[in-house]
mmCIF file of C-alpha atoms and ligand atoms in Angstrom:
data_model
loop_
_atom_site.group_PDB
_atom_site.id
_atom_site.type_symbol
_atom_site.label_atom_id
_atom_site.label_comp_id
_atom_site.label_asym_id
_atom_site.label_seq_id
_atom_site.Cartn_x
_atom_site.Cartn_y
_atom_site.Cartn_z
ATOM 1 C CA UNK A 20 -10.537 -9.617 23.014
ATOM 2 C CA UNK A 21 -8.942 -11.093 19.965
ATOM 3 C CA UNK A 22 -5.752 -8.748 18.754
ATOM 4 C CA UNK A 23 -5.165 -8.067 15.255
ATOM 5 C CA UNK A 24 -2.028 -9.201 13.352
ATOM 6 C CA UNK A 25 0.240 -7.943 11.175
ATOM 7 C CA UNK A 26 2.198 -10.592 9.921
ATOM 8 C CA UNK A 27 5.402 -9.912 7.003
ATOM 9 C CA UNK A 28 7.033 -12.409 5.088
ATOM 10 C CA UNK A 29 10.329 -11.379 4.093
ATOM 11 C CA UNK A 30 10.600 -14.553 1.655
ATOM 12 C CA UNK A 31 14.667 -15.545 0.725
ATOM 13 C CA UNK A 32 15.212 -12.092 1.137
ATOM 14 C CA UNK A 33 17.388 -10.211 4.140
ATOM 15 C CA UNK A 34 21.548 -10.652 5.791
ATOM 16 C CA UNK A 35 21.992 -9.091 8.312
ATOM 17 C CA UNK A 36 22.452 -5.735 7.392
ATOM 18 C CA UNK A 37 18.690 -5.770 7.082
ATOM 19 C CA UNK A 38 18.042 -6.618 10.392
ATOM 20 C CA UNK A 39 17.988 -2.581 11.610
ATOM 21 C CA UNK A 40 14.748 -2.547 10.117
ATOM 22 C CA UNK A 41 13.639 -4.235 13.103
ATOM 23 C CA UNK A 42 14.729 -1.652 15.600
ATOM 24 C CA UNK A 43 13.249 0.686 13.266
ATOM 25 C CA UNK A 44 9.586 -0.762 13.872
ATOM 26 C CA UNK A 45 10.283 -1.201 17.521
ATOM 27 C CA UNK A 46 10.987 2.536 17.938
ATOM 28 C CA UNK A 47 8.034 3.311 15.809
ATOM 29 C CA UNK A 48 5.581 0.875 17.906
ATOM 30 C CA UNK A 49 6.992 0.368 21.167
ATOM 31 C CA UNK A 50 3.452 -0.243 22.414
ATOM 32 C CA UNK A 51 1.192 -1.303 19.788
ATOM 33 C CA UNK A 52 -2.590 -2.227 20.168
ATOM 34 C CA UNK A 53 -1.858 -5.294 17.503
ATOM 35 C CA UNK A 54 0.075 -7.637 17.588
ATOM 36 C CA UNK A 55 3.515 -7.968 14.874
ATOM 37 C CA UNK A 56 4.948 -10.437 13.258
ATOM 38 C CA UNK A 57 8.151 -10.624 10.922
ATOM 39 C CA UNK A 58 9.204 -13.797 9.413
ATOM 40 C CA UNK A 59 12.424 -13.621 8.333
ATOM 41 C CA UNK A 60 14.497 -15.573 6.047
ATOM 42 C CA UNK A 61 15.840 -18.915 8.342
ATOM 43 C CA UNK A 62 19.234 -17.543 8.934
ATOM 44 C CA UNK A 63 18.440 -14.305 10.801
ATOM 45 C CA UNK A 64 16.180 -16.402 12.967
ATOM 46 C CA UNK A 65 18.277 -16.311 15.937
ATOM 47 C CA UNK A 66 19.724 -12.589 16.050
ATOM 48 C CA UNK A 67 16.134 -11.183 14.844
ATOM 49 C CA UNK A 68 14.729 -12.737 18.424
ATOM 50 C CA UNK A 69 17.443 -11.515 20.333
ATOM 51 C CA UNK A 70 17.044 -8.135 18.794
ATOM 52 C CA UNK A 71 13.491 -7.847 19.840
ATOM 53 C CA UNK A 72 13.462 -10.232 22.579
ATOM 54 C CA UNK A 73 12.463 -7.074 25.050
ATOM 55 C CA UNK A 74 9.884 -5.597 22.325
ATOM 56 C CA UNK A 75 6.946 -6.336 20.940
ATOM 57 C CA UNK A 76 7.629 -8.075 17.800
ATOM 58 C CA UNK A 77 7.329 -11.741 17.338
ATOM 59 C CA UNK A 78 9.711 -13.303 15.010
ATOM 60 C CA UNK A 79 8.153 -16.243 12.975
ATOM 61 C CA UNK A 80 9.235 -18.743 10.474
ATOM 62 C CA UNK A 81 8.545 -19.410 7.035
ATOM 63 C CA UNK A 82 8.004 -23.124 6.828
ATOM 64 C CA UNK A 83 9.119 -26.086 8.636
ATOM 65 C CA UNK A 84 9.214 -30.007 7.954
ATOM 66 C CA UNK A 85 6.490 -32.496 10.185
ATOM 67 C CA UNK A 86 9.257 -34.510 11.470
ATOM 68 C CA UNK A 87 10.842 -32.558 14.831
ATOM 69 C CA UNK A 88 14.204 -33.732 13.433
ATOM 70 C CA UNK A 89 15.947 -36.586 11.286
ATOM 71 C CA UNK A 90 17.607 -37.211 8.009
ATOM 72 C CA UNK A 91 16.023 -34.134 5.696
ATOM 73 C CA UNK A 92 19.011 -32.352 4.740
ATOM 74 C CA UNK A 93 18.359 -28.349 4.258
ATOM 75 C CA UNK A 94 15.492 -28.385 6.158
ATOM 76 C CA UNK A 95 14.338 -27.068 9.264
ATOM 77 C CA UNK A 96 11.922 -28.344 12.096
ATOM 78 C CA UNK A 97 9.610 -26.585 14.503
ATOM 79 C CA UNK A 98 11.011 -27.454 17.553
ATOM 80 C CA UNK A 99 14.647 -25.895 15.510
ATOM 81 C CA UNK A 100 12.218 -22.562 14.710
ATOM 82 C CA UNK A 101 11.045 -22.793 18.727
ATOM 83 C CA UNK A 102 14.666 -23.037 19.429
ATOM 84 C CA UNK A 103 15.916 -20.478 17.800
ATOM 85 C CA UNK A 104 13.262 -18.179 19.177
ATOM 86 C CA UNK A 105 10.503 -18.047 16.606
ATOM 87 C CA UNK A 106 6.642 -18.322 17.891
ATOM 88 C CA UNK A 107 5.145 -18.820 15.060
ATOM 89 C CA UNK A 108 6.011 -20.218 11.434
ATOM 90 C CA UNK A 109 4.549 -19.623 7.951
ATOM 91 C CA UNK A 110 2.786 -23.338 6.664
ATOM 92 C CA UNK A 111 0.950 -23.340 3.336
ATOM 93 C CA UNK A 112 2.264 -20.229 1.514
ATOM 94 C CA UNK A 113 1.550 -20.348 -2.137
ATOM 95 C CA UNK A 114 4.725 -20.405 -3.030
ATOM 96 C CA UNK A 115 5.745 -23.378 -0.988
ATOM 97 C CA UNK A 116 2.541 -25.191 -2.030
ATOM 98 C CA UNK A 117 3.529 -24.696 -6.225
ATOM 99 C CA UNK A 118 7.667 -25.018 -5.704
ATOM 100 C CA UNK A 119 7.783 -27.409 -3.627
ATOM 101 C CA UNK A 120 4.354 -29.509 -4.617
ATOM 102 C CA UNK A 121 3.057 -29.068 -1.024
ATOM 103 C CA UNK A 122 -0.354 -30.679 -0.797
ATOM 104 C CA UNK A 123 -3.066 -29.660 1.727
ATOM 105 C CA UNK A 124 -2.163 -32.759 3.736
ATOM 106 C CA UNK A 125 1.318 -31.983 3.934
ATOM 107 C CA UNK A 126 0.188 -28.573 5.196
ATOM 108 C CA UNK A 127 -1.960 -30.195 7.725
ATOM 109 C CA UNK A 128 0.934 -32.690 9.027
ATOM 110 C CA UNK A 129 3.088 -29.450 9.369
ATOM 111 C CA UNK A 130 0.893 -27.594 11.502
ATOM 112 C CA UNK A 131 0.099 -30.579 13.913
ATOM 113 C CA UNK A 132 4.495 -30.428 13.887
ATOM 114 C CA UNK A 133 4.410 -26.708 14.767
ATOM 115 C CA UNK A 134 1.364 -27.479 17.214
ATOM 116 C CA UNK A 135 3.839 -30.016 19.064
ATOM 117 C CA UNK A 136 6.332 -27.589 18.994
ATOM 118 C CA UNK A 137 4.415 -24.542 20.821
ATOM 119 C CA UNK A 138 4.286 -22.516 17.930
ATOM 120 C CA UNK A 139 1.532 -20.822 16.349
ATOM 121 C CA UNK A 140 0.808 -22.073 12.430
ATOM 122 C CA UNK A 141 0.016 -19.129 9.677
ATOM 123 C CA UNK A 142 -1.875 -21.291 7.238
ATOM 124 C CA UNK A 143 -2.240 -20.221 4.212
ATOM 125 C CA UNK A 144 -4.501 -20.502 1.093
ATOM 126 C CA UNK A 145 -5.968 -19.069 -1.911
ATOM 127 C CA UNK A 146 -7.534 -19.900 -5.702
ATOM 128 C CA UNK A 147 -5.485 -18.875 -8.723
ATOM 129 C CA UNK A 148 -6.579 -16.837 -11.225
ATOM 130 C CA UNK A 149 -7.547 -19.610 -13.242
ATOM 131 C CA UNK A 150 -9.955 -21.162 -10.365
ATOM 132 C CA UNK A 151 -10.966 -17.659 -9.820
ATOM 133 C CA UNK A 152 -11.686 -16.752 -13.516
ATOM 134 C CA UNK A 153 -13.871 -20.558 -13.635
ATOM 135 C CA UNK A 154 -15.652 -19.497 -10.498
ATOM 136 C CA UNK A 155 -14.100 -22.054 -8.561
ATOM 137 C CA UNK A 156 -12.566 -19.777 -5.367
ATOM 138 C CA UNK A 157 -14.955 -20.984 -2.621
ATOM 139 C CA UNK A 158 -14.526 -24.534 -3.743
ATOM 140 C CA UNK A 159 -11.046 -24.207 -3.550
ATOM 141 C CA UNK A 160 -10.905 -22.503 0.100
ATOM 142 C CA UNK A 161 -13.198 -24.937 1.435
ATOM 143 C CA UNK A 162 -11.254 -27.895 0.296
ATOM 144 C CA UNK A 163 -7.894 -25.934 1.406
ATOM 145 C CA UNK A 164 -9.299 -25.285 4.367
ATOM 146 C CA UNK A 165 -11.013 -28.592 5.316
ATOM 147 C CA UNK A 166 -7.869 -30.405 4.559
ATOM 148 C CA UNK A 167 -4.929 -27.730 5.714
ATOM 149 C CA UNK A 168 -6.142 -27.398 8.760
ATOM 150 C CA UNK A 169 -6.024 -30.478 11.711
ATOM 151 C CA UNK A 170 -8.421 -31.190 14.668
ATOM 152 C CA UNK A 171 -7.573 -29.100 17.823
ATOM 153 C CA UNK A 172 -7.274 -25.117 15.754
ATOM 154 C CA UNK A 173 -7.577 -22.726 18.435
ATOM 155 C CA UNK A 174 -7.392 -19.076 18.026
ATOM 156 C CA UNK A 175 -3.933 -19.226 20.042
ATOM 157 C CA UNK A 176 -2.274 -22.146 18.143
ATOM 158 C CA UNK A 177 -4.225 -21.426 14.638
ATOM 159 C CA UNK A 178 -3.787 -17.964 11.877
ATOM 160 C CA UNK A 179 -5.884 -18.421 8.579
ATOM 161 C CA UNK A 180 -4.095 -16.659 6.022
ATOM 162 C CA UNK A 181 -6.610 -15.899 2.820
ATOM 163 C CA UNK A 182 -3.872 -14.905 -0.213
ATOM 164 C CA UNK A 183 -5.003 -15.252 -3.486
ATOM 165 C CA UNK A 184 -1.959 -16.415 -5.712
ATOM 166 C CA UNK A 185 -2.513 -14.189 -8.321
ATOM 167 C CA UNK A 186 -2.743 -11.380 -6.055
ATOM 168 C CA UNK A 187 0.771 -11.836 -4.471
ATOM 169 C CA UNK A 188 3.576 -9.523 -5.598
ATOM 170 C CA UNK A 189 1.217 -8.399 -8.906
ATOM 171 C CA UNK A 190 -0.100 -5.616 -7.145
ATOM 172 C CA UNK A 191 -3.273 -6.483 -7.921
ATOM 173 C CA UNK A 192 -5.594 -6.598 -5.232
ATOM 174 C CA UNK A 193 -9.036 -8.249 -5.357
ATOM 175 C CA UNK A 194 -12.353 -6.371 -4.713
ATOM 176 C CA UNK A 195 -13.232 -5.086 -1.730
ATOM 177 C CA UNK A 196 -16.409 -7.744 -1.966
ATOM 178 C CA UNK A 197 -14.578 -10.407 -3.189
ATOM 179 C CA UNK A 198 -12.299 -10.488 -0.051
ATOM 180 C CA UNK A 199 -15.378 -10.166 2.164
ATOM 181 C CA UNK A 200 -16.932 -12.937 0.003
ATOM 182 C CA UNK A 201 -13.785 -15.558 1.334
ATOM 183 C CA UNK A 202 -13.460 -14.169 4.753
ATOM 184 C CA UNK A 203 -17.367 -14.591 5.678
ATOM 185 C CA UNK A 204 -16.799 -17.970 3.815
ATOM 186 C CA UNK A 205 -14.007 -18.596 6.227
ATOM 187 C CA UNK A 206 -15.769 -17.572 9.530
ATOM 188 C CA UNK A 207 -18.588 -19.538 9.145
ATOM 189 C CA UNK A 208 -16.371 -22.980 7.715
ATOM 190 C CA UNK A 209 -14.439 -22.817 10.695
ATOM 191 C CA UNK A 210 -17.894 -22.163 12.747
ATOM 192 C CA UNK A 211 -19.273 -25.490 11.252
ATOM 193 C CA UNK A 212 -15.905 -26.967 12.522
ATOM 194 C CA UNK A 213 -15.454 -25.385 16.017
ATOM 195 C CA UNK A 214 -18.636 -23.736 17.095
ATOM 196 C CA UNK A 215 -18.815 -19.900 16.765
ATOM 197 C CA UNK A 216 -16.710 -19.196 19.654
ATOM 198 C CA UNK A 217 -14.009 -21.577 18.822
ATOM 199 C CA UNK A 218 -14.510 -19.696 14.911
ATOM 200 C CA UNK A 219 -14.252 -16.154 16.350
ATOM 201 C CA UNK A 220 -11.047 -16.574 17.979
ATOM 202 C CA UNK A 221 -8.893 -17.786 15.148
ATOM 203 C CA UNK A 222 -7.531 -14.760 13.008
ATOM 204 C CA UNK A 223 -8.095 -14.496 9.577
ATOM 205 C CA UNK A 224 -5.410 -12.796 7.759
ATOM 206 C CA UNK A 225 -5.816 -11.132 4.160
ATOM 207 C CA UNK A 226 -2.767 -11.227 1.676
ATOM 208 C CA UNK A 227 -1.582 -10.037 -2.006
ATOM 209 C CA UNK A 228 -0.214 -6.685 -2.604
ATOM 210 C CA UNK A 229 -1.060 -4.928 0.482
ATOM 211 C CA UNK A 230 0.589 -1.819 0.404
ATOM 212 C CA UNK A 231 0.264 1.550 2.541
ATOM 213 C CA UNK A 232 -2.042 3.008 0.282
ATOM 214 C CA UNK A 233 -4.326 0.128 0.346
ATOM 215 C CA UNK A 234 -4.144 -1.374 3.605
ATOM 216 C CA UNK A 235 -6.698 1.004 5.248
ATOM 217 C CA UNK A 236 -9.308 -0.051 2.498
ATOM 218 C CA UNK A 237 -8.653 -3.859 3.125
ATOM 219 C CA UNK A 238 -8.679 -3.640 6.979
ATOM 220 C CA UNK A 239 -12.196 -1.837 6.861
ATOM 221 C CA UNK A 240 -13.776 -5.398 5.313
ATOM 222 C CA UNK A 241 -15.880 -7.706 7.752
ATOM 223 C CA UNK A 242 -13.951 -10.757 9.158
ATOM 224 C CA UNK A 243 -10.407 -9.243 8.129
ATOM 225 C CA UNK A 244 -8.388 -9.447 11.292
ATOM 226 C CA UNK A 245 -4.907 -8.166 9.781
ATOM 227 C CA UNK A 246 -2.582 -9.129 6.777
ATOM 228 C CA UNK A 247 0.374 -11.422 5.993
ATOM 229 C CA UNK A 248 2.051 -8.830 3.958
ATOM 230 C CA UNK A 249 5.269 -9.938 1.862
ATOM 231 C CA UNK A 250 6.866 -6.792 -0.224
ATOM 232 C CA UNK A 251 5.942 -3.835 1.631
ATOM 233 C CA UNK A 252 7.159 -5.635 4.904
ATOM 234 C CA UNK A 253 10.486 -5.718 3.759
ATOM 235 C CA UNK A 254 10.980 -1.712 4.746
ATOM 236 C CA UNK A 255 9.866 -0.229 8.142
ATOM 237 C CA UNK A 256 9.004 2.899 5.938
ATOM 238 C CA UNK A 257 6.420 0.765 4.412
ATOM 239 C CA UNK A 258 5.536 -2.049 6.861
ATOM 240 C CA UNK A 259 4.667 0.984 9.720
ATOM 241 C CA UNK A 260 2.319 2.788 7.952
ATOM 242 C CA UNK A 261 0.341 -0.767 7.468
ATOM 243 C CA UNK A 262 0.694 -1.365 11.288
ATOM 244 C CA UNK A 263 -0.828 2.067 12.402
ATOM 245 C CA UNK A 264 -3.892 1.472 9.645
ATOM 246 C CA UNK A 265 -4.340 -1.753 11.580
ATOM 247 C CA UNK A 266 -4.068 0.074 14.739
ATOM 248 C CA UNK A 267 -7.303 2.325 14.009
ATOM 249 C CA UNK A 268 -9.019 -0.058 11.995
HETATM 250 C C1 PEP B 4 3.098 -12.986 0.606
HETATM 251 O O1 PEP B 4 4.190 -13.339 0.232
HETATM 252 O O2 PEP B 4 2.511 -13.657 1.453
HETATM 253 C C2 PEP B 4 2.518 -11.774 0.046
HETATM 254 C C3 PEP B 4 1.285 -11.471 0.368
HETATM 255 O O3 PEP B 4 3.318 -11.024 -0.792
HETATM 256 P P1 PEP B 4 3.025 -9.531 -1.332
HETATM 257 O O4 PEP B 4 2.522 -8.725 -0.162
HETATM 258 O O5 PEP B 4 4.328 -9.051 -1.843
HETATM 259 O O6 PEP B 4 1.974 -9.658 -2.377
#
């Protein structure tokens, strides 16, 4: 039976004083029927494993280069995120993809790295508002996803994260049909790829502006297996709420 995620992105945000926040959601879910995910900012890597090492969290990271190691100064590889304790890393996010001119092959070459290095790739995607407003979203997600993702996605090594960019931080959210439109569009691209079983076992995250008052909403739409949530995952007061709609979705 395939387990739902909820998956936060803290961004270049958190020190360590923010790292209670972690405890926080352990106390609140000490058992949960989903699983959790909190990547947090590189440098609290280490101490947020060791702080949850005995709970049910799963510390992630937020990116990581395709080499394992070398001359890349400021960067970080997936066998360092393995390392540090991390079992699965970010690849793809929006913001990576525009700052940092990441292109869906680069994507793809950094999951095949994060493959190698045991951990479990969060690809991400999604149109802009400018692809969206020219009717171009499903052209855009299948070319995303046709390139971003390598041979060999399995529903242990592989997350599909659908985040429209102009949904992320706005708090605008898009329709309740227009995230079922991507997500069906998902499951059966990845069914053309990997046969239905291979499709049914890789999780397909929503992502953009999911909050507590919306999450309940979003989790209720067909082929929506949990959400990569950035903002409201930066307080347990927020993040819980989303975990426990999960949890009876
Ligand atoms: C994100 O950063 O992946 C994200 C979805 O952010 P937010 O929830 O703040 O829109």
């Amino acid at each position: 039976m395939k387990r739902k995620l909820a998956a936060g992105n803290w961004k270049m945000n958190g020190t360590n004083a923010t790292l209670g926040e972690l405890q926080t959601l352990t106390a609140a879910h000490p058992d949960p029927r989903i699983d959790i995910l909190i990547c947090p900012p590189a440098t609290l890597i280490v101490q947020a494993a060791a702080l949850t090492a005995d709970g049910p969290l799963m510390i992630g990271g937020q990116d990581c280069h395709t080499a394992p190691s070398g001359a890349h100064t400021g960067d970080i590889s997936a066998p360092m995120l393995a390392d540090a304790g991390a079992s699965a890393v970010l690849i793809g996010h929006s913001e990576r993809r525009e700052n940092h001119h990441e292109t869906n092959a680069l994507v793809a070459d950094k999951a095949t790295s994060a493959w190698s290095a045991g951990l479990t790739a969060v690809i991400c995607l999604g149109e802009t508002l400018a692809q969206r407003e020219a009717a171009q979203t499903l052209d855009v997600i299948a070319t995303q996803l046709d390139a971003s993702l390598p041979g060999g996605a399995t529903g242990a090594n592989t997350v599909i994260a659908y985040e429209p960019v102009w949904a992320i931080g706005t708090g605008l959210t898009p329709t309740t049909a227009q995230i079922a439109e991507v997500h069906d569009f998902l499951r059966a691209r990845l069914a053309d790829r990997l046969g239905e079983p291979g499709a049914n076992a890789i999780r397909l995250l929503y992502g953009g502006s999911v909050k507590p008052a919306n999450a309940a909403k979003i989790f209720a739409i067909s082929n929506v297996d949990g959400a990569l949530v950035g903002g409201a995952s930066l307080k347990s007061s927020d993040f819980s709420p989303i975990i426990s709609a999960l949890e009876q979705a």
